[in-house]
Amino acid sequence: MLSNLDTSLAGIDFDNVAPGFGRKAAAELEAAIKAGAVGLGEISKNLGLGAKKADGTRLRIDDPELDPIWGAAARLNVPVFIHTADPPEFFKPIDMHNERWLELSLFPGRAYPPDRFPAFETLMAERDRLFKRHPKTMFVAAHLGWHGNDLARLGKMFDDMPNVYAELGAVLYDFGRQPRVAHDFLLKYGDRILFGKDAYEPSEYPYYWRVLETKDDYFDYYREYHAFWKLYGLDLPDEVLKNIYYRNALRITPGLRQTGWPK
């Protein structure tokens, strides 16, 4: 069930879930936190997309069998980092109307055809029911919940679900192409966004600093098949940047070292 501790987060293998799984996993999570883990995650996209129950049916994200796990996270006051689905374009036909057609042509295995996978909105509905059913559990939706292209929807999530946060790994291109809307969004919700990256790659970090911190106009993203459009700087104030870079993570993750950070 629970994997070895990895970068101070505990993980769960959701394959072959059967009655009693949730209670056992919750007890193991508690043991992991006592051993030094500071949170749970990342809950991978396999939950919802691929994980099967012991009877062979798809394990829904909001399956009640898993409730003891989320309840334990609330009781232990640790965040749950959860990655649900993939970009909505991955669930759509690969044609001239799909802005990710190049990526899906280069990597066809990233597509989720409807005859083999649940629809994007089905997964979003399951995720949101989970978030609402556990209002005392802190959830961090990876990749802005895949709503970076619809910040009004993400803002409504934050308004409706005070226990939900989001991180911006691998979706910087959505902020950078709508600089005025994204700037205002982050002024309002900057206390709900965590800085994140899918992988440690030093050459990519300057793009994040440039989008979040500067007034620069019309520059390239570092991966053309993700974003063929140009990006713009948001020129965020220091207080918002500090929240995104580290303050929000410290606030929702009490197990992190709380001293030594910039004031």
PDB file of N, CA, C and O in Angstrom, residues 187-213:
ATOM      1  N   LEU A 187      -3.112  37.947  -7.657  1.00  0.00           N
ATOM      2  CA  LEU A 187      -3.275  38.930  -6.590  1.00  0.00           C
ATOM      3  C   LEU A 187      -4.391  38.490  -5.636  1.00  0.00           C
ATOM      4  O   LEU A 187      -4.303  38.697  -4.425  1.00  0.00           O
ATOM      5  N   LYS A 188      -5.435  37.887  -6.186  1.00  0.00           N
ATOM      6  CA  LYS A 188      -6.578  37.464  -5.373  1.00  0.00           C
ATOM      7  C   LYS A 188      -6.342  36.119  -4.704  1.00  0.00           C
ATOM      8  O   LYS A 188      -6.689  35.928  -3.534  1.00  0.00           O
ATOM      9  N   TYR A 189      -5.734  35.171  -5.424  1.00  0.00           N
ATOM     10  CA  TYR A 189      -5.623  33.799  -4.937  1.00  0.00           C
ATOM     11  C   TYR A 189      -4.171  33.359  -4.716  1.00  0.00           C
ATOM     12  O   TYR A 189      -3.893  32.168  -4.656  1.00  0.00           O
ATOM     13  N   GLY A 190      -3.276  34.311  -4.601  1.00  0.00           N
ATOM     14  CA  GLY A 190      -1.867  33.957  -4.428  1.00  0.00           C
ATOM     15  C   GLY A 190      -1.576  33.182  -3.162  1.00  0.00           C
ATOM     16  O   GLY A 190      -0.520  32.543  -3.048  1.00  0.00           O
ATOM     17  N   ASP A 191      -2.503  33.205  -2.203  1.00  0.00           N
ATOM     18  CA  ASP A 191      -2.313  32.430  -0.980  1.00  0.00           C
ATOM     19  C   ASP A 191      -2.819  31.002  -1.109  1.00  0.00           C
ATOM     20  O   ASP A 191      -2.832  30.250  -0.141  1.00  0.00           O
ATOM     21  N   ARG A 192      -3.210  30.612  -2.341  1.00  0.00           N
ATOM     22  CA  ARG A 192      -3.708  29.258  -2.577  1.00  0.00           C
ATOM     23  C   ARG A 192      -2.866  28.513  -3.614  1.00  0.00           C
ATOM     24  O   ARG A 192      -3.212  27.373  -3.975  1.00  0.00           O
ATOM     25  N   ILE A 193      -1.791  29.143  -4.094  1.00  0.00           N
ATOM     26  CA  ILE A 193      -0.970  28.565  -5.157  1.00  0.00           C
ATOM     27  C   ILE A 193       0.415  28.238  -4.624  1.00  0.00           C
ATOM     28  O   ILE A 193       1.052  29.063  -3.967  1.00  0.00           O
ATOM     29  N   LEU A 194       0.913  27.036  -4.930  1.00  0.00           N
ATOM     30  CA  LEU A 194       2.263  26.619  -4.548  1.00  0.00           C
ATOM     31  C   LEU A 194       3.125  26.507  -5.797  1.00  0.00           C
ATOM     32  O   LEU A 194       2.658  26.057  -6.860  1.00  0.00           O
ATOM     33  N   PHE A 195       4.374  26.903  -5.671  1.00  0.00           N
ATOM     34  CA  PHE A 195       5.327  26.695  -6.758  1.00  0.00           C
ATOM     35  C   PHE A 195       5.592  25.201  -6.883  1.00  0.00           C
ATOM     36  O   PHE A 195       5.729  24.503  -5.879  1.00  0.00           O
ATOM     37  N   GLY A 196       5.683  24.718  -8.120  1.00  0.00           N
ATOM     38  CA  GLY A 196       5.967  23.303  -8.321  1.00  0.00           C
ATOM     39  C   GLY A 196       6.642  23.060  -9.650  1.00  0.00           C
ATOM     40  O   GLY A 196       6.540  23.870 -10.579  1.00  0.00           O
ATOM     41  N   LYS A 197       7.362  21.954  -9.724  1.00  0.00           N
ATOM     42  CA  LYS A 197       8.000  21.503 -10.967  1.00  0.00           C
ATOM     43  C   LYS A 197       7.850  20.004 -11.061  1.00  0.00           C
ATOM     44  O   LYS A 197       7.902  19.297 -10.066  1.00  0.00           O
ATOM     45  N   ASP A 198       7.688  19.499 -12.280  1.00  0.00           N
ATOM     46  CA  ASP A 198       7.624  18.053 -12.465  1.00  0.00           C
ATOM     47  C   ASP A 198       8.983  17.405 -12.230  1.00  0.00           C
ATOM     48  O   ASP A 198       9.053  16.256 -11.782  1.00  0.00           O
ATOM     49  N   ALA A 199      10.036  18.120 -12.582  1.00  0.00           N
ATOM     50  CA  ALA A 199      11.379  17.557 -12.453  1.00  0.00           C
ATOM     51  C   ALA A 199      12.370  18.677 -12.187  1.00  0.00           C
ATOM     52  O   ALA A 199      12.137  19.839 -12.561  1.00  0.00           O
ATOM     53  N   TYR A 200      13.464  18.327 -11.523  1.00  0.00           N
ATOM     54  CA  TYR A 200      14.512  19.308 -11.261  1.00  0.00           C
ATOM     55  C   TYR A 200      15.362  19.455 -12.510  1.00  0.00           C
ATOM     56  O   TYR A 200      16.135  18.565 -12.878  1.00  0.00           O
ATOM     57  N   GLU A 201      15.177  20.574 -13.200  1.00  0.00           N
ATOM     58  CA  GLU A 201      15.949  20.881 -14.397  1.00  0.00           C
ATOM     59  C   GLU A 201      16.324  22.359 -14.332  1.00  0.00           C
ATOM     60  O   GLU A 201      15.504  23.233 -14.635  1.00  0.00           O
ATOM     61  N   PRO A 202      17.562  22.675 -13.906  1.00  0.00           N
ATOM     62  CA  PRO A 202      17.946  24.081 -13.685  1.00  0.00           C
ATOM     63  C   PRO A 202      17.719  24.992 -14.884  1.00  0.00           C
ATOM     64  O   PRO A 202      17.407  26.174 -14.704  1.00  0.00           O
ATOM     65  N   SER A 203      17.848  24.466 -16.096  1.00  0.00           N
ATOM     66  CA  SER A 203      17.703  25.323 -17.270  1.00  0.00           C
ATOM     67  C   SER A 203      16.275  25.842 -17.441  1.00  0.00           C
ATOM     68  O   SER A 203      16.043  26.814 -18.172  1.00  0.00           O
ATOM     69  N   GLU A 204      15.305  25.208 -16.776  1.00  0.00           N
ATOM     70  CA  GLU A 204      13.909  25.616 -16.947  1.00  0.00           C
ATOM     71  C   GLU A 204      13.469  26.680 -15.949  1.00  0.00           C
ATOM     72  O   GLU A 204      12.514  27.419 -16.205  1.00  0.00           O
ATOM     73  N   TYR A 205      14.143  26.772 -14.828  1.00  0.00           N
ATOM     74  CA  TYR A 205      13.698  27.689 -13.782  1.00  0.00           C
ATOM     75  C   TYR A 205      13.667  29.152 -14.222  1.00  0.00           C
ATOM     76  O   TYR A 205      12.741  29.881 -13.836  1.00  0.00           O
ATOM     77  N   PRO A 206      14.624  29.638 -15.015  1.00  0.00           N
ATOM     78  CA  PRO A 206      14.556  31.052 -15.416  1.00  0.00           C
ATOM     79  C   PRO A 206      13.264  31.423 -16.130  1.00  0.00           C
ATOM     80  O   PRO A 206      12.837  32.582 -16.058  1.00  0.00           O
ATOM     81  N   TYR A 207      12.636  30.478 -16.812  1.00  0.00           N
ATOM     82  CA  TYR A 207      11.361  30.775 -17.465  1.00  0.00           C
ATOM     83  C   TYR A 207      10.280  31.072 -16.431  1.00  0.00           C
ATOM     84  O   TYR A 207       9.429  31.935 -16.643  1.00  0.00           O
ATOM     85  N   TYR A 208      10.312  30.341 -15.309  1.00  0.00           N
ATOM     86  CA  TYR A 208       9.352  30.594 -14.238  1.00  0.00           C
ATOM     87  C   TYR A 208       9.588  31.974 -13.633  1.00  0.00           C
ATOM     88  O   TYR A 208       8.648  32.737 -13.425  1.00  0.00           O
ATOM     89  N   TRP A 209      10.856  32.280 -13.328  1.00  0.00           N
ATOM     90  CA  TRP A 209      11.148  33.597 -12.751  1.00  0.00           C
ATOM     91  C   TRP A 209      10.713  34.692 -13.719  1.00  0.00           C
ATOM     92  O   TRP A 209      10.164  35.717 -13.296  1.00  0.00           O
ATOM     93  N   ARG A 210      10.961  34.478 -15.016  1.00  0.00           N
ATOM     94  CA  ARG A 210      10.665  35.529 -15.989  1.00  0.00           C
ATOM     95  C   ARG A 210       9.157  35.781 -16.094  1.00  0.00           C
ATOM     96  O   ARG A 210       8.720  36.931 -16.168  1.00  0.00           O
ATOM     97  N   VAL A 211       8.380  34.709 -16.108  1.00  0.00           N
ATOM     98  CA  VAL A 211       6.926  34.877 -16.183  1.00  0.00           C
ATOM     99  C   VAL A 211       6.381  35.502 -14.908  1.00  0.00           C
ATOM    100  O   VAL A 211       5.589  36.444 -14.941  1.00  0.00           O
ATOM    101  N   LEU A 212       6.798  35.008 -13.764  1.00  0.00           N
ATOM    102  CA  LEU A 212       6.202  35.442 -12.506  1.00  0.00           C
ATOM    103  C   LEU A 212       6.713  36.803 -12.048  1.00  0.00           C
ATOM    104  O   LEU A 212       5.963  37.563 -11.428  1.00  0.00           O
ATOM    105  N   GLU A 213       7.970  37.152 -12.362  1.00  0.00           N
ATOM    106  CA  GLU A 213       8.596  38.303 -11.723  1.00  0.00           C
ATOM    107  C   GLU A 213       8.802  39.516 -12.627  1.00  0.00           C
ATOM    108  O   GLU A 213       8.947  40.625 -12.110  1.00  0.00           O
TER     109      GLU A 213
END
